XYZ file of C-alpha atoms in Angstrom:
266
model
C 82.323 111.645 90.123
C 84.007 112.035 93.140
C 83.317 108.255 94.107
C 84.633 107.394 97.638
C 85.728 104.032 99.219
C 86.078 102.544 102.792
C 89.648 100.959 102.668
C 88.277 97.713 105.317
C 94.211 65.048 106.733
C 92.562 62.823 109.008
C 96.285 61.399 110.619
C 97.806 64.367 110.546
C 94.955 66.110 112.757
C 95.388 63.564 115.432
C 98.831 63.765 115.089
C 98.484 67.863 116.034
C 95.885 67.194 118.722
C 98.177 64.553 120.884
C 100.762 67.786 120.961
C 98.491 70.431 120.989
C 98.402 70.746 125.423
C 101.834 69.757 125.797
C 103.833 72.396 123.048
C 101.238 74.647 121.846
C 104.009 76.169 119.458
C 105.412 73.251 118.298
C 101.995 71.534 117.384
C 100.898 75.219 115.174
C 104.305 74.252 113.400
C 104.038 70.862 113.083
C 100.784 71.238 111.647
C 101.757 74.176 109.527
C 104.593 71.639 107.963
C 102.638 69.083 107.407
C 99.690 70.374 105.812
C 102.168 72.514 103.662
C 104.065 69.368 102.795
C 101.275 67.578 101.662
C 99.323 70.269 99.948
C 102.440 70.218 98.023
C 103.038 67.081 97.596
C 99.769 66.720 95.787
C 100.722 69.225 93.310
C 97.203 71.121 94.589
C 97.247 74.764 94.397
C 96.956 76.226 98.093
C 94.675 78.557 99.625
C 94.797 82.278 99.320
C 97.547 83.745 102.417
C 96.256 85.529 105.380
C 97.372 88.525 104.350
C 95.187 88.380 100.686
C 91.949 87.631 102.848
C 89.711 85.650 104.863
C 89.580 82.120 104.045
C 85.520 80.922 104.670
C 83.517 78.007 105.102
C 79.846 79.663 105.030
C 77.045 78.688 103.424
C 74.891 81.097 101.889
C 71.236 81.793 102.855
C 68.233 81.058 100.940
C 67.117 84.181 100.682
C 70.490 85.629 99.311
C 70.472 81.986 96.976
C 67.153 82.771 95.787
C 67.392 86.488 95.789
C 66.507 88.183 92.045
C 69.278 90.181 90.190
C 68.677 91.456 86.782
C 71.425 91.473 84.717
C 72.488 94.110 81.652
C 70.041 92.326 78.939
C 67.413 92.376 81.377
C 67.864 88.605 82.340
C 67.010 87.740 86.366
C 70.214 85.687 88.185
C 70.240 84.329 90.862
C 73.816 82.811 92.916
C 71.336 79.313 92.843
C 71.100 79.352 89.125
C 75.228 79.474 89.500
C 75.254 76.343 91.269
C 78.302 74.357 89.383
C 80.277 76.939 89.165
C 82.814 78.982 90.994
C 81.605 82.888 91.315
C 83.561 85.616 92.031
C 81.043 88.519 93.164
C 82.466 91.817 92.965
C 80.779 95.045 94.825
C 80.315 98.192 92.316
C 78.652 100.878 90.783
C 78.641 102.736 87.580
C 78.820 106.105 88.417
C 82.198 105.196 90.497
C 85.505 107.118 89.295
C 87.552 105.962 92.038
C 87.754 102.443 92.456
C 85.438 100.405 90.265
C 87.469 101.461 86.630
C 90.333 99.917 87.687
C 87.811 96.812 89.481
C 86.634 96.217 85.910
C 90.290 96.433 84.510
C 91.694 93.438 86.232
C 88.391 91.761 85.607
C 88.700 92.180 82.157
C 92.277 90.535 82.424
C 90.809 88.021 84.605
C 88.095 86.616 81.981
C 91.179 87.097 79.215
C 93.206 84.250 81.526
C 90.209 82.179 82.172
C 88.983 81.981 79.129
C 92.787 81.222 78.032
C 93.165 78.274 80.692
C 89.409 76.728 78.736
C 87.760 77.681 82.350
C 85.162 80.239 81.369
C 82.398 77.367 81.271
C 83.211 77.271 85.149
C 83.729 81.088 86.780
C 81.064 83.350 86.797
C 81.982 86.910 87.280
C 79.665 89.727 88.807
C 79.883 92.670 89.520
C 76.841 93.619 91.491
C 75.382 97.201 92.037
C 75.465 99.121 94.680
C 73.451 101.921 93.369
C 70.697 100.263 92.396
C 68.419 103.365 92.439
C 70.645 104.211 89.330
C 72.119 101.660 87.882
C 68.901 100.468 85.904
C 69.899 97.404 83.177
C 69.830 100.026 80.380
C 72.441 101.650 82.309
C 74.556 98.407 83.030
C 74.404 97.527 79.387
C 75.540 101.344 78.226
C 78.803 100.360 80.455
C 79.290 97.358 79.539
C 79.411 98.102 75.996
C 81.264 101.454 76.976
C 83.996 99.399 79.206
C 84.326 96.148 77.337
C 82.923 94.079 80.331
C 81.546 91.078 79.127
C 79.939 88.491 82.224
C 76.929 90.104 84.607
C 76.175 93.296 86.000
C 73.750 93.055 88.068
C 71.330 95.195 89.573
C 68.467 94.342 92.544
C 65.915 96.115 94.891
C 67.898 97.936 98.283
C 66.529 95.379 100.158
C 67.656 92.304 98.705
C 71.406 94.861 98.540
C 70.955 95.348 102.224
C 70.685 91.599 102.843
C 73.898 90.971 100.733
C 75.756 93.670 102.226
C 74.893 92.017 105.621
C 76.067 88.714 104.359
C 78.637 89.082 102.582
C 80.441 92.421 105.219
C 80.306 94.881 102.619
C 79.632 98.810 102.960
C 77.830 101.389 100.929
C 76.316 104.711 101.630
C 74.528 107.612 99.674
C 76.149 111.048 99.974
C 76.244 114.396 99.232
C 77.679 114.901 95.751
C 79.987 118.014 96.799
C 80.779 121.159 95.327
C 81.109 121.350 91.944
C 78.747 118.202 91.937
C 80.192 115.717 89.045
C 78.565 115.092 86.055
C 76.573 111.712 85.351
C 78.798 110.254 81.967
C 75.840 108.949 80.857
C 72.925 112.107 80.610
C 75.266 114.867 81.049
C 73.526 115.709 84.177
C 75.180 117.294 87.666
C 74.817 114.130 90.648
C 72.404 114.211 92.823
C 74.308 111.831 95.314
C 77.855 109.877 95.414
C 78.023 106.249 97.060
C 80.646 105.723 99.574
C 81.123 101.359 99.182
C 83.630 98.977 100.448
C 86.245 97.529 97.693
C 87.057 93.782 97.225
C 85.159 90.599 96.332
C 84.215 87.609 96.765
C 84.753 84.160 95.805
C 81.218 81.360 95.868
C 82.360 77.429 95.068
C 80.770 75.541 92.842
C 78.861 73.835 95.447
C 77.517 77.376 96.745
C 79.111 78.209 99.712
C 81.137 81.390 100.436
C 85.019 80.473 100.308
C 87.031 83.317 100.178
C 86.476 87.227 101.116
C 89.200 89.997 100.846
C 88.775 93.764 101.437
C 91.418 94.425 99.408
C 91.653 97.682 96.814
C 92.833 96.965 93.190
C 96.012 96.814 92.414
C 96.108 97.566 88.458
C 98.888 96.477 86.408
C 99.542 97.032 82.688
C 97.656 99.587 80.243
C 94.351 100.332 81.463
C 90.700 100.618 78.878
C 91.627 104.483 77.695
C 87.892 104.353 78.158
C 87.715 102.789 81.741
C 90.811 105.672 82.468
C 88.614 108.400 80.944
C 86.155 107.611 84.227
C 89.134 108.240 86.581
C 88.867 111.574 88.330
C 92.306 112.927 89.874
C 91.975 110.137 93.522
C 91.963 107.447 90.976
C 94.244 108.507 88.929
C 96.225 108.805 91.775
C 95.199 105.120 92.985
C 95.825 103.615 89.319
C 99.749 105.437 89.651
C 100.107 104.367 93.839
C 98.005 101.733 94.484
C 97.875 100.501 97.709
C 100.033 98.342 99.850
C 98.738 94.786 99.242
C 96.262 95.914 96.961
C 94.535 92.377 94.821
C 96.099 91.457 91.771
C 94.974 89.421 88.512
C 97.438 87.098 89.885
C 95.835 87.089 93.341
C 92.081 86.313 91.599
C 93.519 83.951 89.915
C 95.437 82.205 92.291
C 92.502 82.585 94.866
C 90.286 80.967 91.680
C 93.021 77.810 91.287
C 92.542 77.148 94.901
C 89.098 76.770 94.508
C 89.019 74.815 90.997
C 91.827 72.549 91.815
C 93.920 73.007 88.725
C 96.438 76.207 88.245
C 95.608 78.825 86.236
C 98.437 79.973 83.508
């Protein structure tokens, strides 16, 4: 498929407040150095740098938390039901042949690292379809079997998708398929439309608060699963060979998860 994407401490605080009005630049430097020193001395992983994405603290509305999502096993999943675990939420679609196969490749490596660290029960990976019209549970099952994805691949109603997109800030739109149209890997039939969509991922902490978002494209390193590689069109293969600057890597994802979990992931 010719899928396209849019590449979009109390004492310390008191001391900082005293210096803020008189020397703003000195205040900023002092705060940054003091907080960094505090983080280092505590041994806790720090938040992702600004270049990686946006650190947030947004409560997820009830309509989003309780929205019914259906996974590849036909089970209903909600963000509320995942409370107590850190959620790595990633928009995707099974008929994407440029970016999503690389995202899945990164997620496979992320999942492997979490398992090796004994943290699989603390993190839930969820890939959310931006193509609910075609991504049925049956298709999600076929994609999971083909790619080796064992996490939740979920679909939802168009209304729910629109709500998720508005809150989390990702984009998607239906577009003409081009000429000749791409072929559906499952049915063998020409596609009647493609879905342009943004890239990146979102991290929700165990209390159900959105804590981090990034619009970076995946930067895959290593050997891509041959079945995932077979999904890629020319644009996808070009991206694999020449990833975008500042794309997100497996190490980036693990570093961000380490911050939320409060422990480093090897």
